[in-house]
Amino acid sequence: MTELWPLFLRATFVENMPLSFFLGLCTFLALSRRPETAIGLGVAMILVLGVTVPLNRIVYDTLLAPGAWAWAGLPEVDLSYLSLIAFIGVIAATVQLIEMLTDRFFPAIHGAFGVFLPLLTVQCAILAGSLFMVERQYTLAESAVFGLGAGTGFAVAVVMLSAVRNRLAYADLPAGLRGLGITFVFTGLLSLGFASFALMVAE
Amino acid sequence: MTTRTPLLHILTDPLLRQNPVTLQILGICSALAVTTSLATAITMCVSLTVVVTLAAGIISTIRRHIPDSIRLIVQIVIIASLVIVIDQVLQAWFAEISRTLSIFVALITTNCLVLGRTESFARHNAPLPAMTDAFGNGLGYSLILVVIGGLRELFGQGQLLGRQVLPLAETGGWFTPLSLMLLAPSAFFLLGGLVWAIRSIRPEQAEVPEHMPPKAEPAE
């Protein structure tokens, strides 16, 4: 339990979702054209990952894990193969709930999110957060920290990339490299930079 | 309903002209993550092609019965069920590869390629063209994965499908493995290069610049 801060740093920098695990790249590339949209996406990612990962931990522990039904006299029941559908359901419901809540109480924030929030339902990075959490057997507190860290890492990376792309729009590039091509090359460079964070957290 | 296009055209279009990875920006996440070796790349391609084809078939068959407001959830549930089946099959018969792919098989569920094709094509077309389109897109995806996977394994380890192709310097050959090829950044560089190459061959795919350089203004 004392390892929470290193875990946060690890999730943010060392195991950066888009740059070292290639997760959530579709939105990462599609929405990083402007810094404003990138910031909106980043905040939404932190929020959704921070909520869904611990929530899925609870769902997994109480309903799906092997032996979770022991209290009902069914100790052999192992529903872990259903986790994929359960997680997707939880994520979709959470996203919907966050959208309704922010719309009701914080209309300004809701306006800033725009279309990103519903899109996050089918974002690989979010589902991956929950799947990693099961695979690595985090406790509830660790899951919450991991979710927040992963979201922060995504936000940092997407804002950095959008800043680069914003400047790059004025560059005179070969026609074939324009747009997607150069974005990949720059993501590669960013990823190379993030690789040097690997030593930041001791194993 | 869209106008009827020949099935062959639907099948071959996504291979290069409308390639899902390099032009439509779909399914990039998994495309890069599983390409450290050719064997995992091929497994991933087969799994994805099976899932996308079956999902397109099922969704297109029941397309008139899905209410519009909940179609995303219906589609995701269908895709997730197919993915669970594939995942269990891989775990049962290809345990080794299943472990290397780790969560990426499960992530086919949220692969934008699958949802993108069911959402944009299968929802409006009869089962046969829908499955053809999905299969073609699966092949287009596979093409990119196999090229990148092959390059990364060849230059990262000097192997292809686990067989030593280039003799290593350690064992008396001449080839020194580029360990960068096995790390994350190289996948981005390779894909960027591939996009550049394809767009140089087919210039109509190049994106229009957002800003034109300012013209010299007449002196006042």
Short mmCIF file of C-alpha atoms in Angstrom, two decimals:
data_model
loop_
_atom_site.label_atom_id
_atom_site.label_comp_id
_atom_site.label_asym_id
_atom_site.label_seq_id
_atom_site.Cartn_x
_atom_site.Cartn_y
_atom_site.Cartn_z
CA MET A 1 0.00 0.00 0.00
CA THR A 2 2.97 2.30 0.49
CA GLU A 3 3.85 1.86 -3.15
CA LEU A 4 1.11 4.10 -4.50
CA TRP A 5 3.23 7.03 -5.64
CA PRO A 6 5.69 4.90 -7.63
CA LEU A 7 2.69 3.12 -9.16
CA PHE A 8 1.25 6.45 -10.25
CA LEU A 9 4.55 7.53 -11.84
CA ARG A 10 4.87 4.15 -13.50
CA ALA A 11 1.40 4.30 -15.00
CA THR A 12 1.92 7.89 -16.13
CA PHE A 13 5.38 7.82 -17.65
CA VAL A 14 6.91 4.37 -17.89
CA GLU A 15 3.85 2.48 -19.05
CA ASN A 16 2.36 5.35 -20.97
CA MET A 17 -0.77 4.06 -22.69
CA PRO A 18 -0.43 5.50 -26.19
CA LEU A 19 3.35 5.73 -26.40
CA SER A 20 4.54 2.42 -25.02
CA PHE A 21 1.48 0.19 -25.29
CA PHE A 22 -0.07 1.72 -28.43
CA LEU A 23 -3.43 1.93 -26.69
CA GLY A 24 -6.05 4.47 -27.62
CA LEU A 25 -4.08 5.53 -30.66
CA CYS A 26 -7.15 6.11 -32.79
CA THR A 27 -8.44 8.96 -30.67
CA PHE A 28 -4.86 9.95 -29.83
CA LEU A 29 -4.15 10.64 -33.50
CA ALA A 30 -7.58 11.85 -34.53
CA LEU A 31 -8.07 14.45 -31.81
CA SER A 32 -4.56 15.85 -31.42
CA ARG A 33 -4.80 18.41 -34.18
CA ARG A 34 -5.50 21.32 -31.80
CA PRO A 35 -4.30 21.80 -28.21
CA GLU A 36 -7.80 22.84 -27.03
CA THR A 37 -9.42 19.58 -28.13
CA ALA A 38 -6.45 17.65 -26.80
CA ILE A 39 -6.89 19.16 -23.33
CA GLY A 40 -10.60 18.28 -23.36
CA LEU A 41 -9.79 14.72 -24.36
CA GLY A 42 -7.07 14.47 -21.72
CA VAL A 43 -9.35 15.61 -18.88
CA ALA A 44 -12.08 13.23 -20.02
CA MET A 45 -9.58 10.36 -20.09
CA ILE A 46 -8.36 11.06 -16.52
CA LEU A 47 -11.94 11.20 -15.29
CA VAL A 48 -13.20 8.09 -17.03
CA LEU A 49 -10.13 5.95 -16.31
CA GLY A 50 -10.03 7.11 -12.69
CA VAL A 51 -13.65 6.05 -12.19
CA THR A 52 -13.97 2.89 -14.29
CA VAL A 53 -10.83 1.04 -13.23
CA PRO A 54 -11.67 0.88 -9.49
CA LEU A 55 -15.33 0.28 -10.34
CA ASN A 56 -14.41 -2.67 -12.53
CA ARG A 57 -12.18 -3.95 -9.73
CA ILE A 58 -15.24 -4.04 -7.45
CA VAL A 59 -17.37 -5.70 -10.14
CA TYR A 60 -14.69 -8.27 -10.82
CA ASP A 61 -14.14 -9.08 -7.15
CA THR A 62 -17.80 -9.35 -6.17
CA LEU A 63 -19.23 -11.03 -9.26
CA LEU A 64 -16.70 -12.49 -11.64
CA ALA A 65 -13.56 -13.69 -9.89
CA PRO A 66 -13.15 -17.43 -9.29
CA GLY A 67 -14.86 -18.21 -5.98
CA ALA A 68 -16.74 -14.93 -5.84
CA TRP A 69 -20.03 -16.80 -5.45
CA ALA A 70 -18.80 -18.86 -2.49
CA TRP A 71 -21.21 -17.06 -0.14
CA ALA A 72 -24.12 -18.41 -2.19
CA GLY A 73 -22.86 -21.97 -1.90
CA LEU A 74 -21.30 -21.98 -5.36
CA PRO A 75 -17.54 -21.93 -4.71
CA GLU A 76 -16.60 -23.50 -8.06
CA VAL A 77 -18.30 -20.89 -10.22
CA ASP A 78 -15.75 -18.97 -12.27
CA LEU A 79 -17.25 -16.24 -14.38
CA SER A 80 -13.99 -14.51 -15.27
CA TYR A 81 -14.51 -15.26 -18.97
CA LEU A 82 -17.44 -12.85 -18.84
CA SER A 83 -15.24 -9.98 -17.67
CA LEU A 84 -14.94 -8.49 -21.15
CA ILE A 85 -18.69 -7.95 -21.55
CA ALA A 86 -19.06 -6.84 -17.93
CA PHE A 87 -16.27 -4.28 -18.24
CA ILE A 88 -17.63 -2.85 -21.47
CA GLY A 89 -21.04 -2.54 -19.83
CA VAL A 90 -19.60 -0.78 -16.79
CA ILE A 91 -17.58 1.58 -18.99
CA ALA A 92 -20.54 2.43 -21.21
CA ALA A 93 -22.75 3.04 -18.18
CA THR A 94 -20.12 5.16 -16.41
CA VAL A 95 -19.50 7.27 -19.45
CA GLN A 96 -23.22 7.84 -19.84
CA LEU A 97 -23.54 8.69 -16.13
CA ILE A 98 -20.62 11.12 -16.16
CA GLU A 99 -22.09 12.76 -19.22
CA MET A 100 -25.51 13.19 -17.58
CA LEU A 101 -24.03 14.43 -14.30
CA THR A 102 -21.74 16.99 -15.86
CA ASP A 103 -24.54 18.11 -18.16
CA ARG A 104 -26.79 18.66 -15.13
CA PHE A 105 -24.34 20.21 -12.65
CA PHE A 106 -21.36 21.51 -14.62
CA PRO A 107 -22.63 22.58 -18.04
CA ALA A 108 -19.41 24.46 -18.77
CA ILE A 109 -17.28 21.34 -18.31
CA HIS A 110 -19.77 19.33 -20.31
CA GLY A 111 -19.49 21.80 -23.14
CA ALA A 112 -15.71 21.51 -23.06
CA PHE A 113 -15.88 17.71 -23.33
CA GLY A 114 -18.03 17.98 -26.42
CA VAL A 115 -18.18 14.78 -28.40
CA PHE A 116 -15.22 13.11 -26.72
CA LEU A 117 -17.04 11.64 -23.78
CA PRO A 118 -19.35 9.26 -25.69
CA LEU A 119 -16.45 8.29 -27.95
CA LEU A 120 -14.51 7.05 -24.95
CA THR A 121 -16.84 4.05 -24.59
CA VAL A 122 -15.05 2.35 -27.42
CA GLN A 123 -11.59 3.55 -26.52
CA CYS A 124 -9.09 0.74 -26.24
CA ALA A 125 -7.05 2.49 -23.55
CA ILE A 126 -9.99 2.54 -21.16
CA LEU A 127 -10.85 -1.11 -21.57
CA ALA A 128 -7.16 -1.93 -21.41
CA GLY A 129 -6.89 -0.13 -18.06
CA SER A 130 -9.44 -2.52 -16.59
CA LEU A 131 -7.91 -5.58 -18.24
CA PHE A 132 -4.40 -4.72 -17.02
CA MET A 133 -5.84 -4.18 -13.55
CA VAL A 134 -7.14 -7.77 -13.51
CA GLU A 135 -4.04 -9.22 -15.09
CA ARG A 136 -1.75 -7.56 -12.54
CA GLN A 137 -4.07 -8.14 -9.58
CA TYR A 138 -4.10 -4.62 -8.18
CA THR A 139 -5.96 -3.91 -4.95
CA LEU A 140 -8.79 -1.38 -4.94
CA ALA A 141 -6.57 1.54 -3.91
CA GLU A 142 -3.91 0.53 -6.40
CA SER A 143 -6.52 0.30 -9.16
CA ALA A 144 -7.72 3.83 -8.46
CA VAL A 145 -4.17 5.16 -8.54
CA PHE A 146 -3.37 3.16 -11.66
CA GLY A 147 -6.46 4.50 -13.42
CA LEU A 148 -5.66 8.10 -12.54
CA GLY A 149 -2.02 7.63 -13.52
CA ALA A 150 -2.84 6.06 -16.86
CA GLY A 151 -5.29 8.86 -17.60
CA THR A 152 -2.72 11.50 -16.67
CA GLY A 153 -0.15 9.83 -18.89
CA PHE A 154 -2.54 9.86 -21.82
CA ALA A 155 -3.38 13.52 -21.19
CA VAL A 156 0.27 14.55 -21.04
CA ALA A 157 1.11 12.69 -24.23
CA VAL A 158 -1.87 13.96 -26.23
CA VAL A 159 -1.29 17.59 -25.20
CA MET A 160 2.38 17.34 -26.14
CA LEU A 161 1.60 15.82 -29.52
CA SER A 162 -1.06 18.41 -30.24
CA ALA A 163 1.38 21.21 -29.48
CA VAL A 164 3.85 19.76 -31.95
CA ARG A 165 1.19 19.22 -34.61
CA ASN A 166 -0.09 22.73 -34.15
CA ARG A 167 3.30 24.11 -35.10
CA LEU A 168 3.82 21.48 -37.76
CA ALA A 169 0.78 22.66 -39.69
CA TYR A 170 2.91 25.48 -41.04
CA ALA A 171 5.80 23.28 -42.13
CA ASP A 172 6.46 22.57 -45.78
CA LEU A 173 6.52 18.79 -45.92
CA PRO A 174 6.64 16.33 -48.82
CA ALA A 175 3.06 15.67 -49.92
CA GLY A 176 3.05 12.00 -48.94
CA LEU A 177 4.33 12.66 -45.45
CA ARG A 178 1.83 15.39 -44.66
CA GLY A 179 -0.75 14.67 -41.97
CA LEU A 180 -0.73 11.07 -40.85
CA GLY A 181 2.80 10.18 -41.93
CA ILE A 182 4.63 12.91 -40.04
CA THR A 183 2.35 12.42 -37.04
CA PHE A 184 3.49 8.81 -36.79
CA VAL A 185 7.12 9.84 -37.00
CA PHE A 186 6.60 12.41 -34.25
CA THR A 187 4.72 9.95 -32.08
CA GLY A 188 7.70 7.68 -32.53
CA LEU A 189 10.04 10.42 -31.36
CA LEU A 190 7.82 11.14 -28.34
CA SER A 191 7.76 7.45 -27.60
CA LEU A 192 11.54 7.37 -27.78
CA GLY A 193 11.62 10.21 -25.25
CA PHE A 194 9.21 8.46 -22.93
CA ALA A 195 11.31 5.31 -23.17
CA SER A 196 14.00 7.14 -21.25
CA PHE A 197 11.62 7.43 -18.30
CA ALA A 198 11.91 3.67 -17.90
CA LEU A 199 14.57 4.06 -15.23
CA MET A 200 12.52 6.61 -13.28
CA VAL A 201 10.78 3.96 -11.19
CA ALA A 202 12.85 1.13 -9.77
CA GLU A 203 11.43 -2.32 -10.34
CA MET B 1 -29.09 1.35 -49.75
CA THR B 2 -25.94 2.11 -51.60
CA THR B 3 -25.60 1.28 -55.24
CA ARG B 4 -24.51 -2.25 -55.98
CA THR B 5 -20.82 -2.54 -56.57
CA PRO B 6 -19.22 -5.77 -57.76
CA LEU B 7 -18.16 -7.99 -54.90
CA LEU B 8 -14.62 -8.28 -56.19
CA HIS B 9 -14.30 -4.52 -56.11
CA ILE B 10 -15.56 -4.40 -52.52
CA LEU B 11 -13.01 -7.06 -51.62
CA THR B 12 -9.95 -5.54 -53.22
CA ASP B 13 -10.67 -1.90 -52.52
CA PRO B 14 -9.52 -1.92 -48.87
CA LEU B 15 -6.23 -3.64 -49.71
CA LEU B 16 -4.34 -0.60 -50.89
CA ARG B 17 -6.68 2.08 -52.14
CA GLN B 18 -8.84 2.32 -49.02
CA ASN B 19 -6.53 0.61 -46.59
CA PRO B 20 -8.07 0.69 -43.09
CA VAL B 21 -4.80 1.32 -41.26
CA THR B 22 -2.97 3.79 -43.45
CA LEU B 23 -5.89 5.76 -44.85
CA GLN B 24 -8.92 5.38 -42.62
CA ILE B 25 -6.85 5.49 -39.36
CA LEU B 26 -8.72 2.48 -37.97
CA GLY B 27 -7.32 -0.24 -35.77
CA ILE B 28 -3.90 1.27 -35.33
CA CYS B 29 -3.65 0.41 -31.64
CA SER B 30 -3.42 -3.31 -32.10
CA ALA B 31 -1.63 -3.00 -35.42
CA LEU B 32 1.46 -1.65 -33.71
CA ALA B 33 1.40 -3.52 -30.44
CA VAL B 34 1.50 -7.06 -31.76
CA THR B 35 4.07 -6.66 -34.51
CA THR B 36 7.27 -7.50 -32.66
CA SER B 37 7.27 -10.87 -34.38
CA LEU B 38 5.64 -12.25 -37.47
CA ALA B 39 3.91 -15.17 -35.74
CA THR B 40 1.97 -12.98 -33.29
CA ALA B 41 1.13 -10.56 -36.10
CA ILE B 42 -0.34 -13.37 -38.19
CA THR B 43 -2.35 -14.74 -35.25
CA MET B 44 -3.72 -11.29 -34.62
CA CYS B 45 -4.60 -10.85 -38.31
CA VAL B 46 -6.47 -14.15 -38.44
CA SER B 47 -8.36 -13.40 -35.21
CA LEU B 48 -9.32 -9.93 -36.33
CA THR B 49 -10.38 -11.02 -39.80
CA VAL B 50 -12.57 -13.77 -38.36
CA VAL B 51 -14.16 -11.43 -35.84
CA VAL B 52 -14.81 -8.61 -38.28
CA THR B 53 -16.24 -10.92 -40.94
CA LEU B 54 -18.57 -12.76 -38.57
CA ALA B 55 -19.62 -9.57 -36.81
CA ALA B 56 -20.43 -7.93 -40.14
CA GLY B 57 -22.44 -10.98 -41.17
CA ILE B 58 -24.46 -11.11 -37.95
CA ILE B 59 -25.08 -7.39 -37.71
CA SER B 60 -26.03 -7.13 -41.35
CA THR B 61 -28.45 -10.04 -40.98
CA ILE B 62 -30.32 -8.41 -38.10
CA ARG B 63 -29.80 -4.86 -39.31
CA ARG B 64 -33.52 -4.20 -39.73
CA HIS B 65 -34.31 -5.29 -36.17
CA ILE B 66 -31.77 -3.19 -34.27
CA PRO B 67 -33.31 0.00 -32.90
CA ASP B 68 -31.19 2.94 -33.92
CA SER B 69 -30.78 4.36 -30.42
CA ILE B 70 -29.13 1.28 -28.92
CA ARG B 71 -27.29 0.03 -31.98
CA LEU B 72 -23.82 0.77 -30.55
CA ILE B 73 -24.47 -1.37 -27.49
CA VAL B 74 -25.93 -4.19 -29.60
CA GLN B 75 -22.93 -4.09 -31.90
CA ILE B 76 -20.44 -4.07 -29.04
CA VAL B 77 -22.15 -7.00 -27.33
CA ILE B 78 -22.08 -9.04 -30.55
CA ILE B 79 -18.42 -8.20 -31.14
CA ALA B 80 -17.48 -8.89 -27.52
CA SER B 81 -19.14 -12.31 -27.63
CA LEU B 82 -17.21 -13.23 -30.78
CA VAL B 83 -13.98 -12.00 -29.22
CA ILE B 84 -14.55 -14.11 -26.10
CA VAL B 85 -14.93 -17.18 -28.33
CA ILE B 86 -11.70 -16.39 -30.21
CA ASP B 87 -9.88 -15.71 -26.95
CA GLN B 88 -10.96 -19.05 -25.49
CA VAL B 89 -9.96 -20.87 -28.68
CA LEU B 90 -6.51 -19.27 -28.64
CA GLN B 91 -6.05 -20.08 -24.96
CA ALA B 92 -7.02 -23.69 -25.58
CA TRP B 93 -4.91 -24.47 -28.63
CA PHE B 94 -2.29 -21.72 -28.93
CA ALA B 95 -1.44 -21.05 -25.29
CA GLU B 96 2.04 -19.75 -26.08
CA ILE B 97 0.89 -17.15 -28.61
CA SER B 98 -2.10 -16.28 -26.46
CA ARG B 99 0.27 -15.28 -23.67
CA THR B 100 2.35 -13.02 -25.94
CA LEU B 101 -0.77 -11.34 -27.26
CA SER B 102 -1.91 -10.86 -23.64
CA ILE B 103 -4.80 -8.43 -23.56
CA PHE B 104 -4.66 -7.50 -27.21
CA VAL B 105 -7.02 -10.24 -28.29
CA ALA B 106 -9.57 -8.93 -25.81
CA LEU B 107 -8.98 -5.46 -27.17
CA ILE B 108 -10.30 -6.47 -30.58
CA THR B 109 -13.62 -5.60 -28.95
CA THR B 110 -12.78 -1.94 -28.93
CA ASN B 111 -10.77 -2.06 -32.11
CA CYS B 112 -12.10 0.85 -34.12
CA LEU B 113 -11.69 -1.19 -37.29
CA VAL B 114 -14.39 -3.69 -36.32
CA LEU B 115 -16.84 -1.15 -35.02
CA GLY B 116 -16.04 1.24 -37.85
CA ARG B 117 -16.86 -1.31 -40.53
CA THR B 118 -20.03 -2.58 -38.86
CA GLU B 119 -21.17 0.96 -38.23
CA SER B 120 -20.38 2.38 -41.66
CA PHE B 121 -20.96 -0.58 -43.97
CA ALA B 122 -22.62 -3.65 -42.47
CA ARG B 123 -25.47 -1.58 -41.05
CA HIS B 124 -26.66 -0.55 -44.51
CA ASN B 125 -25.89 -3.58 -46.67
CA ALA B 126 -27.00 -7.14 -47.25
CA PRO B 127 -24.98 -9.90 -45.51
CA LEU B 128 -22.92 -11.00 -48.53
CA PRO B 129 -21.45 -7.59 -49.49
CA ALA B 130 -21.08 -6.74 -45.80
CA MET B 131 -19.03 -9.85 -45.11
CA THR B 132 -17.00 -9.31 -48.28
CA ASP B 133 -16.23 -5.76 -47.23
CA ALA B 134 -15.30 -6.87 -43.72
CA PHE B 135 -13.09 -9.65 -45.09
CA GLY B 136 -11.38 -7.21 -47.45
CA ASN B 137 -10.73 -4.79 -44.63
CA GLY B 138 -9.40 -7.64 -42.52
CA LEU B 139 -7.02 -8.48 -45.35
CA GLY B 140 -5.94 -4.87 -45.73
CA TYR B 141 -5.23 -4.73 -42.02
CA SER B 142 -3.35 -8.03 -42.24
CA LEU B 143 -1.25 -6.74 -45.12
CA ILE B 144 0.08 -3.83 -43.05
CA LEU B 145 0.59 -6.01 -39.97
CA VAL B 146 2.50 -8.68 -41.86
CA VAL B 147 4.76 -6.11 -43.53
CA ILE B 148 5.55 -4.32 -40.25
CA GLY B 149 5.79 -7.56 -38.26
CA GLY B 150 8.10 -9.08 -40.85
CA LEU B 151 10.38 -6.04 -40.95
CA ARG B 152 10.56 -5.76 -37.16
CA GLU B 153 11.35 -9.42 -36.66
CA LEU B 154 13.83 -9.52 -39.54
CA PHE B 155 15.85 -6.53 -38.43
CA GLY B 156 15.28 -6.87 -34.69
CA GLN B 157 16.30 -10.50 -34.39
CA GLY B 158 17.41 -11.59 -37.84
CA GLN B 159 14.62 -14.14 -37.87
CA LEU B 160 11.45 -14.79 -39.79
CA LEU B 161 8.77 -16.90 -38.08
CA GLY B 162 11.39 -18.01 -35.56
CA ARG B 163 13.86 -19.25 -38.20
CA GLN B 164 17.24 -17.55 -38.42
CA VAL B 165 17.39 -15.80 -41.79
CA LEU B 166 20.27 -13.40 -41.30
CA PRO B 167 23.32 -14.98 -39.62
CA LEU B 168 23.99 -13.22 -36.31
CA ALA B 169 27.35 -11.63 -35.58
CA GLU B 170 27.55 -13.52 -32.28
CA THR B 171 27.48 -16.85 -34.06
CA GLY B 172 29.99 -15.96 -36.75
CA GLY B 173 27.63 -14.25 -39.22
CA TRP B 174 27.57 -10.59 -40.19
CA PHE B 175 24.24 -9.31 -38.88
CA THR B 176 24.01 -7.29 -35.66
CA PRO B 177 20.41 -7.13 -34.43
CA LEU B 178 18.90 -3.66 -34.10
CA SER B 179 17.31 -3.83 -30.69
CA LEU B 180 15.47 -0.56 -31.38
CA MET B 181 13.31 -2.53 -33.82
CA LEU B 182 11.83 -4.48 -30.92
CA LEU B 183 10.91 -1.34 -28.96
CA ALA B 184 7.82 0.78 -29.32
CA PRO B 185 9.21 3.76 -31.30
CA SER B 186 10.31 1.71 -34.29
CA ALA B 187 6.73 0.61 -34.92
CA PHE B 188 5.70 4.25 -35.23
CA PHE B 189 8.61 5.03 -37.54
CA LEU B 190 7.92 2.03 -39.75
CA LEU B 191 4.22 2.79 -40.02
CA GLY B 192 4.99 6.44 -40.76
CA GLY B 193 7.38 5.35 -43.48
CA LEU B 194 4.83 2.92 -44.87
CA VAL B 195 2.19 5.63 -45.01
CA TRP B 196 4.66 7.85 -46.83
CA ALA B 197 5.52 5.09 -49.30
CA ILE B 198 1.88 4.29 -50.08
CA ARG B 199 0.99 7.93 -50.48
CA SER B 200 3.95 8.50 -52.77
CA ILE B 201 2.75 5.71 -55.03
CA ARG B 202 -0.83 6.99 -54.84
CA PRO B 203 -0.58 10.77 -54.58
CA GLU B 204 -4.37 11.19 -54.46
CA GLN B 205 -4.27 9.94 -50.84
CA ALA B 206 -2.05 12.77 -49.63
CA GLU B 207 -3.76 15.18 -47.26
CA VAL B 208 -4.28 18.75 -48.34
CA PRO B 209 -2.15 21.18 -46.35
CA GLU B 210 -4.03 23.16 -43.70
CA HIS B 211 -2.13 26.32 -44.38
CA MET B 212 -0.63 27.57 -47.59
CA PRO B 213 2.59 29.54 -47.41
CA PRO B 214 1.76 33.22 -47.60
CA LYS B 215 2.05 34.77 -51.04
CA ALA B 216 4.38 37.69 -51.34
CA GLU B 217 2.23 40.75 -50.85
CA PRO B 218 2.59 43.65 -53.24
CA ALA B 219 4.66 46.46 -51.76
CA GLU B 220 2.57 49.32 -50.49
#
